[in-house]
Short mmCIF file of C-alpha atoms in Angstrom, two decimals:
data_model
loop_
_atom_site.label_atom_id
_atom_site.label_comp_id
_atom_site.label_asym_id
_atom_site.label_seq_id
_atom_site.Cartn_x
_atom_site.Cartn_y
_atom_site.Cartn_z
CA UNK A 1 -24.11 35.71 -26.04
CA UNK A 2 -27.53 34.79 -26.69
CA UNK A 3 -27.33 31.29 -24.36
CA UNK A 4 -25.42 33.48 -21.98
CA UNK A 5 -27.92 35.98 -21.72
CA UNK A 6 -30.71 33.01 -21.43
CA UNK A 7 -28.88 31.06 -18.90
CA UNK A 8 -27.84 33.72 -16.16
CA UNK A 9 -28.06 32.88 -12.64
CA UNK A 10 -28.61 29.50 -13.74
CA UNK A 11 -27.48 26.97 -12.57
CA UNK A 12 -26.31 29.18 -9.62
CA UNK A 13 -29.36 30.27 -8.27
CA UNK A 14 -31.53 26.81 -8.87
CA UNK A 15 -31.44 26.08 -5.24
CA UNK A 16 -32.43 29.57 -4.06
CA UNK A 17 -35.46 29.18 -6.61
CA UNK A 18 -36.05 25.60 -5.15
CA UNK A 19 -36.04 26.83 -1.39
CA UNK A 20 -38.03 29.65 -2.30
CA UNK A 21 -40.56 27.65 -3.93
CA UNK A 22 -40.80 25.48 -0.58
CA UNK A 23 -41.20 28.42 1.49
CA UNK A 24 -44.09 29.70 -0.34
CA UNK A 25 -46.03 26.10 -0.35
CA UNK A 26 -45.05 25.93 3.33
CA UNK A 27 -46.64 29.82 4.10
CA UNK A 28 -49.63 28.88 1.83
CA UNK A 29 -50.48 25.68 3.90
CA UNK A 30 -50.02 27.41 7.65
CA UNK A 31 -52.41 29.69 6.09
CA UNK A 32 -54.30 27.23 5.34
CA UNK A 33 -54.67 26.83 1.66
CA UNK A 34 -53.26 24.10 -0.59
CA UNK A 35 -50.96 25.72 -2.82
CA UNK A 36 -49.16 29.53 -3.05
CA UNK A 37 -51.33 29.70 -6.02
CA UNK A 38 -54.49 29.40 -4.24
CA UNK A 39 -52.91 31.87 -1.48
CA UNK A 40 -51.84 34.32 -4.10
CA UNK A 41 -55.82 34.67 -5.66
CA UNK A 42 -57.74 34.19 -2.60
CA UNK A 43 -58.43 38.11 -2.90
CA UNK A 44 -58.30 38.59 -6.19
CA UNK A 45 -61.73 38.18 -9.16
CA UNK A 46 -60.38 34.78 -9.96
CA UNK A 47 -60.71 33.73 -5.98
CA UNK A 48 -58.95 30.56 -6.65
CA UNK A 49 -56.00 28.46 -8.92
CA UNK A 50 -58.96 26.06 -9.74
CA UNK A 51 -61.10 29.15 -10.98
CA UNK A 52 -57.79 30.21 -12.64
CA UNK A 53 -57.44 26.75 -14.49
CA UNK A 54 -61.34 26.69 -15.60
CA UNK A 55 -61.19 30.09 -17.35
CA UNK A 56 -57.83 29.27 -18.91
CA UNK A 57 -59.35 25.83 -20.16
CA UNK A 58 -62.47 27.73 -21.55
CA UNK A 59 -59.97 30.21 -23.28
CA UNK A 60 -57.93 27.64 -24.61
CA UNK A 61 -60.04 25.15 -26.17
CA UNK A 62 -61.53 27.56 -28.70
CA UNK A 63 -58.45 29.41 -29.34
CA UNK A 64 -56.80 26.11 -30.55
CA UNK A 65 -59.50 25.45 -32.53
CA UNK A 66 -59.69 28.35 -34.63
CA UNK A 67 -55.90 28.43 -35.10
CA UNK A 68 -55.04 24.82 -35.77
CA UNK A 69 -52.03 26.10 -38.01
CA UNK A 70 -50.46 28.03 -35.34
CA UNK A 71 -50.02 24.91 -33.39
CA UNK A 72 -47.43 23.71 -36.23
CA UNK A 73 -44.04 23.20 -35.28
CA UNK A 74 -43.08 23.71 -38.72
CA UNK A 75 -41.00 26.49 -38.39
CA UNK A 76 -38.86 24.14 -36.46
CA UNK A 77 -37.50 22.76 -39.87
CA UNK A 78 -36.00 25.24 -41.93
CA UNK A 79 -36.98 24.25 -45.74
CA UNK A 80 -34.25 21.81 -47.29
CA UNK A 81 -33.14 24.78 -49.54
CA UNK A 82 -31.96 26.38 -46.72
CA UNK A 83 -29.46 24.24 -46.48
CA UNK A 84 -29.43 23.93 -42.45
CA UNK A 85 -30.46 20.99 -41.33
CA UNK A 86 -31.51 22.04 -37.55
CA UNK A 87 -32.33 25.33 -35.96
CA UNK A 88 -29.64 25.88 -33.03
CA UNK A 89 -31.34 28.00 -30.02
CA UNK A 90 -29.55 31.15 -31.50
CA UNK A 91 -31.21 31.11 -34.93
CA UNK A 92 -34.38 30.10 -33.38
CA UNK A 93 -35.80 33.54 -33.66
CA UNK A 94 -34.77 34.18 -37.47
CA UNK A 95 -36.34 31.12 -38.61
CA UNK A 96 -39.51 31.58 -36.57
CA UNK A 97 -39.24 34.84 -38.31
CA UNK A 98 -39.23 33.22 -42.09
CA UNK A 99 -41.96 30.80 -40.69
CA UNK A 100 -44.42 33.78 -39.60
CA UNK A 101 -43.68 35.30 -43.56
CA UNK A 102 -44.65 31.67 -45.26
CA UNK A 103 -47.57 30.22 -42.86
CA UNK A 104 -49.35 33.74 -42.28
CA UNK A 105 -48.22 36.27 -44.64
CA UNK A 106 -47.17 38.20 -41.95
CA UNK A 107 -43.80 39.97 -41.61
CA UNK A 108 -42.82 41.49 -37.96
CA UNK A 109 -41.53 44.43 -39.84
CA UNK A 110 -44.37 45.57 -41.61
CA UNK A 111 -45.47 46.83 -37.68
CA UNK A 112 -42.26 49.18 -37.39
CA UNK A 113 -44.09 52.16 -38.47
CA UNK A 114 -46.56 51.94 -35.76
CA UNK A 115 -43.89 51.84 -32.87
CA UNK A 116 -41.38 54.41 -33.27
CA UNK A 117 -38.00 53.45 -31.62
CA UNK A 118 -38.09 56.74 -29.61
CA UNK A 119 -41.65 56.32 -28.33
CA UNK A 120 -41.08 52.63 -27.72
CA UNK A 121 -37.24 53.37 -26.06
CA UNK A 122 -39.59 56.19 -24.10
CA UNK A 123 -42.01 54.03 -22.78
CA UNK A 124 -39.66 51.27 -21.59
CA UNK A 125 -37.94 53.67 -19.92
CA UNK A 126 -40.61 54.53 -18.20
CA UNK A 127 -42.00 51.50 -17.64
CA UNK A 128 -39.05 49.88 -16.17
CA UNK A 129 -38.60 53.56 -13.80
CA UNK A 130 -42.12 52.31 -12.60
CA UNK A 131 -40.91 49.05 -11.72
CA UNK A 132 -37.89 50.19 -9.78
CA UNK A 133 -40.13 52.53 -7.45
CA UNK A 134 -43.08 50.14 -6.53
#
């Protein structure tokens, strides 16, 4: 279920995607910029993909400094007690799970108190009710 759910419309809809993605470079450059990207935040703060790029190079470089541990692919091997000797795609999650407990004392479930289901189920509901009306 889980690779179903992560593969849908694929590879079914790969040329659609691939077509679509040539329409939008072709619009950008009769408009004349270089890329959709550039088109897409020519009137936005950022004012261009190259602006875009800077700031998320300036954001970067500091963030991987401070968290040179979170950069770890660790979690990708499961500890020999274990017993498993790779992580499939559908116990990916779990074990990234066990890795967040071990590397940063941190435990996803210690959270749950500070999102009831029924608020959370509430506000996804409306969220996604937003989303269907714009």
């Amino acid at each position: 279920m889980f690779f179903a759910y992560n593969t849908r419309a694929y590879p079914a809809n790969q040329q659609i995607l691939l077509d679509l993605l040539a329409t939008r470079q072709e619009i950008a450059g009769v408009l004349g910029f270089r890329s959709w990207a550039d088109l897409a935040t020519a009137d936005q703060m950022m004012a261009s993909a190259a602006n875009v790029r800077t700031f998320l190079a300036k954001l970067t470089r500091p963030a991987w400094r401070r968290a040179p541990r979170a950069r770890t692919d660790s979690w990708l091997h499961p500890p020999a007690s274990s017993g498993v000797a790779a992580i499939d795609i559908a116990s990916r999650g779990y074990w990234y799970e066990q890795f967040r407990r071990s590397a940063f004392d941190f435990d996803s479930q210690s959270v749950r108190p500070y999102f009831p289901y029924a608020q959370v189920e509430a506000g996804v509901l409306e969220t996604a009710g937003a989303l269907v009306q714009d």
